[in-house]
Coordinates of C-alpha atoms and ligand atoms in Angstrom, one line a residue:
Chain A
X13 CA 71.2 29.3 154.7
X14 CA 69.9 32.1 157.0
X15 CA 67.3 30.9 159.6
X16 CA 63.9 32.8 161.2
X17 CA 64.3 35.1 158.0
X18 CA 60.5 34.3 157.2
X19 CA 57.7 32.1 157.8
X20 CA 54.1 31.1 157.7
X21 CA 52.4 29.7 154.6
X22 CA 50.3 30.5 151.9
X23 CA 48.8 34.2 152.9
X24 CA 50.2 33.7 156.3
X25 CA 53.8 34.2 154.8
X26 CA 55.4 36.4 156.3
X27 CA 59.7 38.2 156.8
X28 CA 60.6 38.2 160.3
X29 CA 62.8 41.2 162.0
X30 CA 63.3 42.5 165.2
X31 CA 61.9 45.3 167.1
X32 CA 63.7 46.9 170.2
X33 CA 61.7 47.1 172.6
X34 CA 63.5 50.7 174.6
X35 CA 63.1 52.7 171.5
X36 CA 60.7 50.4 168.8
X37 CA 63.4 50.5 166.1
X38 CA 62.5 47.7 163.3
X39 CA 65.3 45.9 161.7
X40 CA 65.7 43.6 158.9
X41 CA 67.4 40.7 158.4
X42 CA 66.7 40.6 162.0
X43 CA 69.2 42.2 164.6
X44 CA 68.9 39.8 167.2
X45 CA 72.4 41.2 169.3
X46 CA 72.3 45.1 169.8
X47 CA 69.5 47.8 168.8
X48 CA 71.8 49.8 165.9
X49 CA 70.3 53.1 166.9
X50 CA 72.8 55.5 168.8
X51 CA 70.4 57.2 170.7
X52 CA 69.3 53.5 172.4
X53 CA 70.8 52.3 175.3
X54 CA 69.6 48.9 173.9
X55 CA 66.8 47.2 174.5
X56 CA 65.4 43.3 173.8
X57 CA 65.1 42.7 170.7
X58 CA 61.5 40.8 169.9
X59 CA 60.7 39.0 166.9
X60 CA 58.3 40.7 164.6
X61 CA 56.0 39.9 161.2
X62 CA 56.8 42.6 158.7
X63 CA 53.9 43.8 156.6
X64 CA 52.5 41.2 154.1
X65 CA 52.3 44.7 151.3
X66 CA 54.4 47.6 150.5
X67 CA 54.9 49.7 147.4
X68 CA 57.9 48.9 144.9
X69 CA 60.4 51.9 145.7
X70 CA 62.8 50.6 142.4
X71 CA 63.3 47.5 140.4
X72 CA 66.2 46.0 138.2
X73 CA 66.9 42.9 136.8
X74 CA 70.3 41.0 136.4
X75 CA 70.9 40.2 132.7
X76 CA 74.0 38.4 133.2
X77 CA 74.5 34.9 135.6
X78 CA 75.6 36.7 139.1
X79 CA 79.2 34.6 140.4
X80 CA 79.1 32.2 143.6
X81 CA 77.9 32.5 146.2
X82 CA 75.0 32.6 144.2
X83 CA 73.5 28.8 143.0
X84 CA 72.8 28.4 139.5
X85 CA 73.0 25.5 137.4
X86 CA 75.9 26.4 134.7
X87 CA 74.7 23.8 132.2
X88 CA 71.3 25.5 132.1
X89 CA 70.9 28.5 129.6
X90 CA 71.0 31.6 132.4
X91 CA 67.4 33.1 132.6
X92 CA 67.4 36.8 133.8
X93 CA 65.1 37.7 137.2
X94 CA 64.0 40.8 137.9
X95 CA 64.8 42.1 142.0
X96 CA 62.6 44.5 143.3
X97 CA 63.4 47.4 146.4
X98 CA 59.9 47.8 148.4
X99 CA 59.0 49.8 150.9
X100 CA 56.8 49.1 153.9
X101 CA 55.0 51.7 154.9
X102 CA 54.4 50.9 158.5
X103 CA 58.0 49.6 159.7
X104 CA 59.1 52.5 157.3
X105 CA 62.0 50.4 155.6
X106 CA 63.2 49.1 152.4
X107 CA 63.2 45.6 151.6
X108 CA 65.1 44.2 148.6
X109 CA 63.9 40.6 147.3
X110 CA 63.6 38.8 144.1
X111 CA 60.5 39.1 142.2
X112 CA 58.2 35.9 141.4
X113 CA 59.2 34.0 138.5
X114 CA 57.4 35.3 135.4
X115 CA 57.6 38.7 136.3
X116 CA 59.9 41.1 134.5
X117 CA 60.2 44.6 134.7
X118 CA 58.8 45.5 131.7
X119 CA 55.9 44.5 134.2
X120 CA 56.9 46.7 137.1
X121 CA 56.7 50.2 138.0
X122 CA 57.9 52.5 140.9
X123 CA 55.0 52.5 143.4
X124 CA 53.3 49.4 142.4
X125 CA 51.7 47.6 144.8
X126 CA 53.1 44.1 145.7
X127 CA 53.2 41.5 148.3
X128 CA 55.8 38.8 149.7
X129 CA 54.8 35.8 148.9
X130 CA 57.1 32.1 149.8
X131 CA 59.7 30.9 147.0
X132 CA 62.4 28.6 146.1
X133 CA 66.2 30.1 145.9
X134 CA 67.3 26.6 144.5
X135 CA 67.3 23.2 144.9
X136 CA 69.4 20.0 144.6
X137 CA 68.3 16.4 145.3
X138 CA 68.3 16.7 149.0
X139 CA 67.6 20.5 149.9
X140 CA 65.3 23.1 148.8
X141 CA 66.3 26.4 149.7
X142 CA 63.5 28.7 150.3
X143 CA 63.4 32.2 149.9
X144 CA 61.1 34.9 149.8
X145 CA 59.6 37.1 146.4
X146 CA 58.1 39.9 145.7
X147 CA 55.0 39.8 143.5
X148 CA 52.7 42.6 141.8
X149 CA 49.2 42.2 143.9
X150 CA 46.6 40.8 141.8
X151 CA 48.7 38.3 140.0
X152 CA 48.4 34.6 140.8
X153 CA 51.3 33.4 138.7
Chain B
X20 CA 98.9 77.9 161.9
X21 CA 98.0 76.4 158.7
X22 CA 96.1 73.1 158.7
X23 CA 97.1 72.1 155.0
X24 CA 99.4 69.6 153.6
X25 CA 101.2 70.0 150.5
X26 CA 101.3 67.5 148.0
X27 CA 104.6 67.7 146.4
X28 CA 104.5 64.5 143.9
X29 CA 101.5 62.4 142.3
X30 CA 101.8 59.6 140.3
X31 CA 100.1 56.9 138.1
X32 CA 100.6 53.1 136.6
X33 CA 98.2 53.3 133.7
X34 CA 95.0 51.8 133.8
X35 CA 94.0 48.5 132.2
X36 CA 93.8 44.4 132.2
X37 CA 97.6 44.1 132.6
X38 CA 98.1 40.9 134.2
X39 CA 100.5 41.8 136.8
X40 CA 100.8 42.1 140.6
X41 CA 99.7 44.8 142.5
X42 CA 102.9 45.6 143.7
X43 CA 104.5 46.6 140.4
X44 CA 101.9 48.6 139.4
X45 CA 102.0 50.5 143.4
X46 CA 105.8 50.8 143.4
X47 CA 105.3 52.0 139.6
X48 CA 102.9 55.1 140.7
X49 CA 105.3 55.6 143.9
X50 CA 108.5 55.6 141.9
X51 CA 106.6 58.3 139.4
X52 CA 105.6 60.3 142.2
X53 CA 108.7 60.4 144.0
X54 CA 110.4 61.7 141.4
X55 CA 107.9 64.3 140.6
X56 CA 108.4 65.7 144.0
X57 CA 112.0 65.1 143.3
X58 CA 112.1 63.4 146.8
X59 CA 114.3 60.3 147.4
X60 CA 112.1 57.4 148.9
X61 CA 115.3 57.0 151.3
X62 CA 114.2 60.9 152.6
X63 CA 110.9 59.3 153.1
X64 CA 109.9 59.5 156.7
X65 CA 106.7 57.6 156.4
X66 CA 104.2 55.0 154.6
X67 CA 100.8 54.6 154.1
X68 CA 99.4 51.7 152.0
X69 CA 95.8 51.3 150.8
X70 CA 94.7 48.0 150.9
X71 CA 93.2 45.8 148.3
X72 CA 91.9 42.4 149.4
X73 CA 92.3 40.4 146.4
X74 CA 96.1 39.3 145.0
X75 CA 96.3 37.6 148.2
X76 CA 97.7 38.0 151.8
X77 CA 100.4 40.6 151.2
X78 CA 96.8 42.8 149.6
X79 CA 96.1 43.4 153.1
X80 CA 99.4 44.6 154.5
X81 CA 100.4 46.8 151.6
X82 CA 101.9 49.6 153.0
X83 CA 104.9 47.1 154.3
X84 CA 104.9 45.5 150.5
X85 CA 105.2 48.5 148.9
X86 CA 107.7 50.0 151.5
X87 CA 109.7 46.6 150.9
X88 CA 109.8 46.8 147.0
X89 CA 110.9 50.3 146.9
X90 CA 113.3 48.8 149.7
X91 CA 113.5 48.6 153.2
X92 CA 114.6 51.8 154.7
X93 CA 113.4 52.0 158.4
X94 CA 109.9 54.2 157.7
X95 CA 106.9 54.5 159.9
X96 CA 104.2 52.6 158.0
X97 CA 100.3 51.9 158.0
X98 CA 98.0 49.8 156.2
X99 CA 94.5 50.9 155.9
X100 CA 91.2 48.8 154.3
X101 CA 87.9 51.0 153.8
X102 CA 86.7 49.5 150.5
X103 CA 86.6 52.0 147.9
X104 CA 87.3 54.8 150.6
X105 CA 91.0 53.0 150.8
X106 CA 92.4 55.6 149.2
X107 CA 91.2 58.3 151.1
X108 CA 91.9 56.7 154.1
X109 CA 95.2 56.4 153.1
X110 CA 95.2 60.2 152.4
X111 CA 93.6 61.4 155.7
X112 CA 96.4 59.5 157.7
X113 CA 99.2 60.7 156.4
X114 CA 98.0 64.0 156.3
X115 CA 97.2 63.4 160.0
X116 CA 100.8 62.1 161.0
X117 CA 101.8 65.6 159.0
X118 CA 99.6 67.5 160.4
X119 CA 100.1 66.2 164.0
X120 CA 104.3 66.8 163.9
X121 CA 104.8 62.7 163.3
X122 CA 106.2 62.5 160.2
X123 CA 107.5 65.5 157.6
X124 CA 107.4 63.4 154.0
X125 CA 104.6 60.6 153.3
X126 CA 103.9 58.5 150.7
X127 CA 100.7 57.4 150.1
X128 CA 100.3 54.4 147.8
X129 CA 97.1 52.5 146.5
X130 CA 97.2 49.4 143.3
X131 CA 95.1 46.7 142.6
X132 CA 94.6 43.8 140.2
X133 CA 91.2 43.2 139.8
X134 CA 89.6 40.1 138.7
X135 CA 87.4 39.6 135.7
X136 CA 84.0 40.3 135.6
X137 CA 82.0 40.8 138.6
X138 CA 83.3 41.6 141.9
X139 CA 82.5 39.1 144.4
X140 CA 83.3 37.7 147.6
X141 CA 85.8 36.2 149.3
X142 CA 84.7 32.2 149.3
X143 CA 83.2 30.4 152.1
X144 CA 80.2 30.2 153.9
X145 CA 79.2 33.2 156.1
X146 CA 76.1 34.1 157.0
X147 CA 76.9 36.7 159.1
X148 CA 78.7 38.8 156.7
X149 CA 76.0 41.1 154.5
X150 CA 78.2 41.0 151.5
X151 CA 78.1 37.5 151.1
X152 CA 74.5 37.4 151.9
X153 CA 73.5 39.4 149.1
X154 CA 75.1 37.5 147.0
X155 CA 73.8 34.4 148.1
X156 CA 70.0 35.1 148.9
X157 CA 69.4 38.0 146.1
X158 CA 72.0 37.3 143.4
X159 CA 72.5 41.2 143.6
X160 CA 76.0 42.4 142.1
X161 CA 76.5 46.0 142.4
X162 CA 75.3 46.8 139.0
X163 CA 71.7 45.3 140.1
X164 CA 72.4 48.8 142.6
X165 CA 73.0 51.0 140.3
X166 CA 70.3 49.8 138.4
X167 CA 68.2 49.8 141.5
X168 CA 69.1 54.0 141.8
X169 CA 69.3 54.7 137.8
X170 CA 65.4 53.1 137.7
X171 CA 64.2 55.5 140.4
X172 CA 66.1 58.3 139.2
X173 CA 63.9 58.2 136.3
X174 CA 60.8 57.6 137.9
X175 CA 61.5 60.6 140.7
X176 CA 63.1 63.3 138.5
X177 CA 62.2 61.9 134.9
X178 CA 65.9 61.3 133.9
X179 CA 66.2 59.4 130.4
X180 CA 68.4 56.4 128.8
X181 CA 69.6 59.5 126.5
X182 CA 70.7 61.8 129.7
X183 CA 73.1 58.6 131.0
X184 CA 74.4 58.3 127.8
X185 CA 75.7 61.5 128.1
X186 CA 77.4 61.4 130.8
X187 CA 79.5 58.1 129.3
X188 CA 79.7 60.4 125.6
X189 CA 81.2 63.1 128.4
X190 CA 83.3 61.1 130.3
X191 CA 85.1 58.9 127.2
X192 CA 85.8 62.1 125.2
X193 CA 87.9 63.3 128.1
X194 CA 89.4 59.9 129.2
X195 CA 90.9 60.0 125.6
X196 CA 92.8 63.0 126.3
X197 CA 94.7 61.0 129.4
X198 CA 97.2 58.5 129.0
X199 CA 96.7 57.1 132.5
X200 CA 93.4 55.9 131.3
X201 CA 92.6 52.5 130.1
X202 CA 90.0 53.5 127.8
X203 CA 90.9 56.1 125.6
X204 CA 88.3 56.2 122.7
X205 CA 85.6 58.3 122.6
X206 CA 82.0 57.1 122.6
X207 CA 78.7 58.1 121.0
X208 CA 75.5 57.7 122.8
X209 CA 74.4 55.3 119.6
X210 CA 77.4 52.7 121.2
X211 CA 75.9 53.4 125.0
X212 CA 72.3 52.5 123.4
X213 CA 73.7 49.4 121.3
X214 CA 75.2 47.9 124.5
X215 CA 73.5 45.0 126.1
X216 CA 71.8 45.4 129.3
X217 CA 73.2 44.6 132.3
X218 CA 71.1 45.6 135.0
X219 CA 67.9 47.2 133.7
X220 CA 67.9 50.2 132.6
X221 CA 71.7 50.1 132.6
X222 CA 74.0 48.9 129.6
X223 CA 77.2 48.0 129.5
X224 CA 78.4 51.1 128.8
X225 CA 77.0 53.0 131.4
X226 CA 78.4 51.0 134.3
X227 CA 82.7 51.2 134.7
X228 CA 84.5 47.7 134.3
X229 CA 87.1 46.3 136.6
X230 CA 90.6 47.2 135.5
X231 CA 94.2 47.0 137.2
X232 CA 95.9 50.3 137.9
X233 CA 97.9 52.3 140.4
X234 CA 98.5 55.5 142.0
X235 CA 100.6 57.3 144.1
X236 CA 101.0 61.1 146.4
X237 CA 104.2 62.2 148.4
X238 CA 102.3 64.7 150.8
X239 CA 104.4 66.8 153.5
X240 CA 104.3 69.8 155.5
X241 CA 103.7 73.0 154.3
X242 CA 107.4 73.9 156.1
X243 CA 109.1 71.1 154.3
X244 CA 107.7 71.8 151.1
X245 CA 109.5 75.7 151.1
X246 CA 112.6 74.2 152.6
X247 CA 112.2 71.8 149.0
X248 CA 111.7 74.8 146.8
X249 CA 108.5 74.5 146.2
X250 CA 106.8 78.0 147.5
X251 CA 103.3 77.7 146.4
X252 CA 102.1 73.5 146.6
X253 CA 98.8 72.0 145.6
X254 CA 97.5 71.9 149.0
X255 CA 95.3 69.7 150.5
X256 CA 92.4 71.7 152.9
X257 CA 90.4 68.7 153.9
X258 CA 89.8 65.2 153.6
X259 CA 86.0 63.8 154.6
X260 CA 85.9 60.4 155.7
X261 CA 82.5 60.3 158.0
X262 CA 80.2 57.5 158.2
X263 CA 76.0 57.8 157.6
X264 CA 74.1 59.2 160.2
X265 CA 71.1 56.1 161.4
X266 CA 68.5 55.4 160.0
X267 CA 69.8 55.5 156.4
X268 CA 66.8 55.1 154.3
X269 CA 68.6 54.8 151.1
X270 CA 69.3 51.4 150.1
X271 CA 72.8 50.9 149.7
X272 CA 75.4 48.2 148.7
X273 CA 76.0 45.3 150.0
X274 CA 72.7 46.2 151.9
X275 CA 69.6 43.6 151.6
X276 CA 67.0 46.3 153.6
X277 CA 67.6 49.5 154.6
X278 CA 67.3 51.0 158.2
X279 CA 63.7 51.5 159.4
X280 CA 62.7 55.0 160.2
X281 CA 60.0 54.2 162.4
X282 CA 61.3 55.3 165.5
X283 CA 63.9 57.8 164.3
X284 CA 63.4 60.5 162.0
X285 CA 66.0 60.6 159.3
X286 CA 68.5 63.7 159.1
X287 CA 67.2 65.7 155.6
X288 CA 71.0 64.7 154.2
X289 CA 71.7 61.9 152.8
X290 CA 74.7 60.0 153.2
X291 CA 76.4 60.8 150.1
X292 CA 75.6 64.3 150.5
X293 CA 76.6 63.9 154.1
X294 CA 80.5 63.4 152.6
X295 CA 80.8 66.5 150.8
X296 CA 79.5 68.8 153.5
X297 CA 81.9 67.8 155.7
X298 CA 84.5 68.1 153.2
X299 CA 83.4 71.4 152.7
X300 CA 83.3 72.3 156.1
X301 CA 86.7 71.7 157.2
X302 CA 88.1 73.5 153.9
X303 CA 86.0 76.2 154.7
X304 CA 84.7 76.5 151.1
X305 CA 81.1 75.8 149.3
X306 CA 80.2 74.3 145.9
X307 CA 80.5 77.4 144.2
X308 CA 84.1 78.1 144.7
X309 CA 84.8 74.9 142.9
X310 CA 86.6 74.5 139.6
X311 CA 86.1 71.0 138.8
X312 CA 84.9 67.8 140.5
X313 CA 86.0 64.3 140.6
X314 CA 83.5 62.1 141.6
X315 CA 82.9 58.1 141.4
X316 CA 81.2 57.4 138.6
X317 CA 80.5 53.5 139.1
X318 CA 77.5 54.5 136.8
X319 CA 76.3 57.1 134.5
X320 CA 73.2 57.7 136.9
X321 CA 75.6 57.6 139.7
X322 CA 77.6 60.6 138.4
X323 CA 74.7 62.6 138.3
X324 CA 73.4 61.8 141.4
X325 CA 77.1 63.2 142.4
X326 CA 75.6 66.8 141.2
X327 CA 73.1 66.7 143.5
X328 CA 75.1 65.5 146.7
X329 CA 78.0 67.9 145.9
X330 CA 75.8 70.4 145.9
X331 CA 76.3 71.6 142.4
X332 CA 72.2 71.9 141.2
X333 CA 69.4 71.0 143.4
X334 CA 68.0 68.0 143.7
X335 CA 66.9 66.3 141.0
X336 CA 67.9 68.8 138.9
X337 CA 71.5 66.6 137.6
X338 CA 70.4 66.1 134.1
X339 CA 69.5 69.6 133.5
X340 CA 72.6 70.7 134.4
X341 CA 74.7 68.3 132.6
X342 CA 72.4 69.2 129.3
X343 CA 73.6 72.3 129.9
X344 CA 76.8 71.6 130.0
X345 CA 77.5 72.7 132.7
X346 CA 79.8 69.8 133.9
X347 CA 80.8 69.1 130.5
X348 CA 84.8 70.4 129.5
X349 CA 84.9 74.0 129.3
X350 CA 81.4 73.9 131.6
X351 CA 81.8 76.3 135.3
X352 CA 82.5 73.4 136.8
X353 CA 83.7 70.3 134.8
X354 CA 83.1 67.1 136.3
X355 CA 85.4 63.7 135.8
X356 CA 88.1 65.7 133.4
X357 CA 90.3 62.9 134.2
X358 CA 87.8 60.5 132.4
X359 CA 86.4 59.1 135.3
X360 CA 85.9 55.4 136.2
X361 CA 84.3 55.5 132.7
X362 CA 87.2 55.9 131.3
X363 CA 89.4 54.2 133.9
X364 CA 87.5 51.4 135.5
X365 CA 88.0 50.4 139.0
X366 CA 91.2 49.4 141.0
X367 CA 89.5 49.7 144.6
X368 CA 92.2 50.9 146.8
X369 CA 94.2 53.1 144.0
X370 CA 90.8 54.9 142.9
X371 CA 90.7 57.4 145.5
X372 CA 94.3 58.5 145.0
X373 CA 93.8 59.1 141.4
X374 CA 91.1 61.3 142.0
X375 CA 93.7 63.7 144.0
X376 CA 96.4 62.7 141.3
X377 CA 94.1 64.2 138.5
X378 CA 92.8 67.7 140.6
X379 CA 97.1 67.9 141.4
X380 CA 97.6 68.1 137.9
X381 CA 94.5 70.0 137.3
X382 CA 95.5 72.6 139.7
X383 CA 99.7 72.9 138.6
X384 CA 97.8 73.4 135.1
X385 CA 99.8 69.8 134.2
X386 CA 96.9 68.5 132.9
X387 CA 97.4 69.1 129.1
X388 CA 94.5 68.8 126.9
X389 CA 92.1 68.2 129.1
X390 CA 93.1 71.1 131.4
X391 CA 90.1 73.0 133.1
X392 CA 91.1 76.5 132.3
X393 CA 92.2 78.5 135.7
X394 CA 91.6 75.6 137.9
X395 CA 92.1 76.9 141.8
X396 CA 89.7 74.5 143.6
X397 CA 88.6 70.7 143.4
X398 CA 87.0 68.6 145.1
X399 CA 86.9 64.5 145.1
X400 CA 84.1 62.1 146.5
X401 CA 83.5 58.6 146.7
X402 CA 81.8 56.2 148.8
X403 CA 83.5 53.3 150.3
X404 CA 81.0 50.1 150.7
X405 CA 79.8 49.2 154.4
X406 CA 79.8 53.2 155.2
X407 CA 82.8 54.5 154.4
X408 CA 83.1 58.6 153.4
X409 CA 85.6 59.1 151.3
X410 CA 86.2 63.4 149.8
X411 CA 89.1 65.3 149.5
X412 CA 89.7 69.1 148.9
X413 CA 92.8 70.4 147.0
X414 CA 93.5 74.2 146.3
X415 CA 96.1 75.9 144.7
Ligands
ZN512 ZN1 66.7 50.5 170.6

């Protein structure tokens, strides 16, 4: 539903902003119109790979089945996720995401390490909507 | 010359799930503030409406729907939409059309009936709107928020599951003491605990519902009020509606990533905190010559993050002062007395004007049991979503 969010495979996964190229401002999702920062007379705005790692800044999870627009499958019991805020250090930003499957936030903490990694959002018989997660480094779930 | 308006009536519909339109319970708070200022809406030289965008097309015109229930009688009128800033909006342009010789009386209405459960938005498919995204891609309501700030409000300044309980045991025991509120039972911190999780670590009870409510000022000049009768009027010294200041690095509803500071070094204020300095600045007054604050409490570790912003305690410092009581009734500065969104629950666009309703009483000394004892100066704050500053000052 949103395109050139992310890409690359396996460890070569990767979220896609923008970078101006007058003042170097980074910006996630991707601002592919006008540089947001006022001091920019506005510059091109070039594609960039965001860091593969960053450190978890907070975490949550959402106990309850969130309403539409968000796909879930009503005649299935609802299964909480947990959705974890990390920060990048070198495009100094904050980048919200769902974590992998499995993970909870009994297992999480504020600064854990974790890395993006490719996922599914949901999937019918002819789409499969790809997303991306967050998951602690050094699990392989 | 004096830069303040007076406010000369406030009014309420009382909170709650009451299954009607939005424009009975608005033309309910306007009639009740009307006749508090003992003002007939026929002497009324001007409108403003704060818009709600649920209950359907006329939501987003609703200074004209009001203006027509109470009936049509040739006013100037506005309509403004800024989210949970609505309210304030609606307060800073009227008080502009006073202030700038445009208009002498102004009612300023806000009402809402919300819909059950989550908020959510509008249908359809757009990708290019970040509220709809959010939704879509993360699933992220805006409890998952506040558990996002309550989480690393522990981990930063080592605030506890007991310290928001408090501030829900606070806030109920003085929503029961106000009939405009929809909940009006106290709460124990053994209830907060025995509620289920919503969004980790917060329980039901520490995030506000959605309710249906309305609420309602009649502002004017300072020269019309003593031409009323009414020699020394609540007055309102400033009303703060900035926006942040780029990058903001503080991830913020209906936001999926927050600005990068990589190329520009954020200001040391954050936006929140951003609000009440400017509020300050234009009424010329700091946190210590406040009486009592209302602030929106969408959360229990939302209110105390308030503390901070407002400038009553240093940072991180929030739970010590509300162990101490500090913002507790009878406290130096006693925060939510109205009962806050704990206690009331949110109707978007009337929120804002409820908070000024509640310091007008406070400062007349109207406010009965839950009075703040020689209340002079208060201060609201909220935050309207997509950057929207939303603080008013009132002094008596
Ligand atoms: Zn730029």
């Amino acid at each position: 539903m949103v395109t050139g969010w992310f890409d690359g495979e396996g460890d070569d996964f990767r979220l896609l902003g923008t970078r101006c190229s007058a003042c170097a401002s980074v910006f996630f999702p991707r601002e592919d119109v006008f540089c947001r920062n006022p001091a920019c007379a506005g510059g091109v705005l070039e594609e960039l790979r965001l860091s593969r790692r960053g450190r978890v800044w907070s975490y949550t999870d959402s106990r309850y089945r969130p309403p539409s627009p968000y796909v879930t499958d009503r005649e299935l019991p609802w299964q909480p996720y947990a959705l974890i805020a990390v920060e990048l250090a070198a495009e100094r930003i904050v980048v919200l995401g769902q974590a992998v499957p499995g993970v909870a936030v009994a297992d999480l903490a504020v600064g854990m390490e974790v890395e993006v990694v490719p996922g599914v959002l949901n999937e019918d018989a002819e789409t499969t909507w790809t997303t991306w997660h967050w998951r602690p480094t050094g699990v392989t779930a | 010359m004096t830069r303040d308006v007076a406010v000369l009536g406030a009014g309420m519909h009382p909170w709650g799930k009451w299954g009607r339109s939005f424009v009975e319970y608005g033309t309910a708070a306007a009639r009740a503030a009307l006749a508090d200022a003992r003002v007939d809406w026929r002497d009324v030289s001007s409108i403003v409406g704060a818009d709600t965008v649920r209950g359907g097309y006329p939501g987003y015109v609703a200074g004209a729907t009001f203006a027509k229930a109470l009936g049509w009688q040739g006013a100037r009128v506005t309509s403004v939409y800024a989210a949970c800033a609505s309210g304030a909006q609606a307060v800073g342009a009227a008080r502009a059309q006073i202030l700038a010789g445009l208009a002498d009386v102004v009612l300023v209405v806000g009402a809402d009936a919300a819909p059950k459960g989550f908020f959510r938005p509008a249908g359809g498919n757009r990708a290019d709107d970040p509220d709809w995204l959010r939704f879509r891609v993360l699933g992220a309501t805006n409890p998952t928020y506040f558990g996002l700030y309550a989480r690393r409000r522990i981990a930063v300044h080592g605030d506890t599951l007991e310290d928001f309980a408090q501030v829900k045991v606070k806030n109920a025991a003085s929503g029961a003491l106000n009939p405009y509120a929809r909940y009006r039972k106290r709460v124990t911190a053994e209830e907060v605990a025995a509620s289920a999780v919503v969004a980790d670590p917060l329980r039901l009870l520490d995030i506000c519902a959605t309710s249906d409510g309305g609420a309602a000022l009649v502002l004017s000049s300072m020269d019309f009020a003593r031409r009323h009768g009414v020699a020394e009027p609540v007055r309102i010294r400033a009303v703060s509606t900035v926006t942040p200041r780029y990058p903001t690095t503080v991830l913020d509803l209906p936001d999926i990533a927050t600005d990068s500071a990589v190329a520009v070094e954020p200001a040391a204020e954050a936006f929140r905190a951003s609000i009440a300095r400017a509020a300050y600045e234009e009424a010329g007054i700091g946190p210590e010559d406040l009486s009592l604050a209302e602030v929106y409490d969408l959360s229990t570790a939302l209110e105390l993050q308030w503390y901070e912003d407002l400038g009553l305690c240093a940072e991180g410092e929030a739970a010590k002062l509300l162990r101490e009581g500090v913002t507790a009734p009878g406290g130096r500065i006693p925060v939510n007395a109205s009962g806050g969104l704990a206690s009331f629950g949110e109707a978007v666009p009337a929120q804002a004007i409820a908070q000024v309703c509640e310091l007008t009483w406070q400062l007349r000394g109207e406010a009965g049991d839950r009075q703040v004892a020689g209340a002079r100066v208060g201060i609201s704050a909220n935050q309207g979503l997509f950057g929207h500053g939303s603080a008013v000052v009132a002094v008596r």
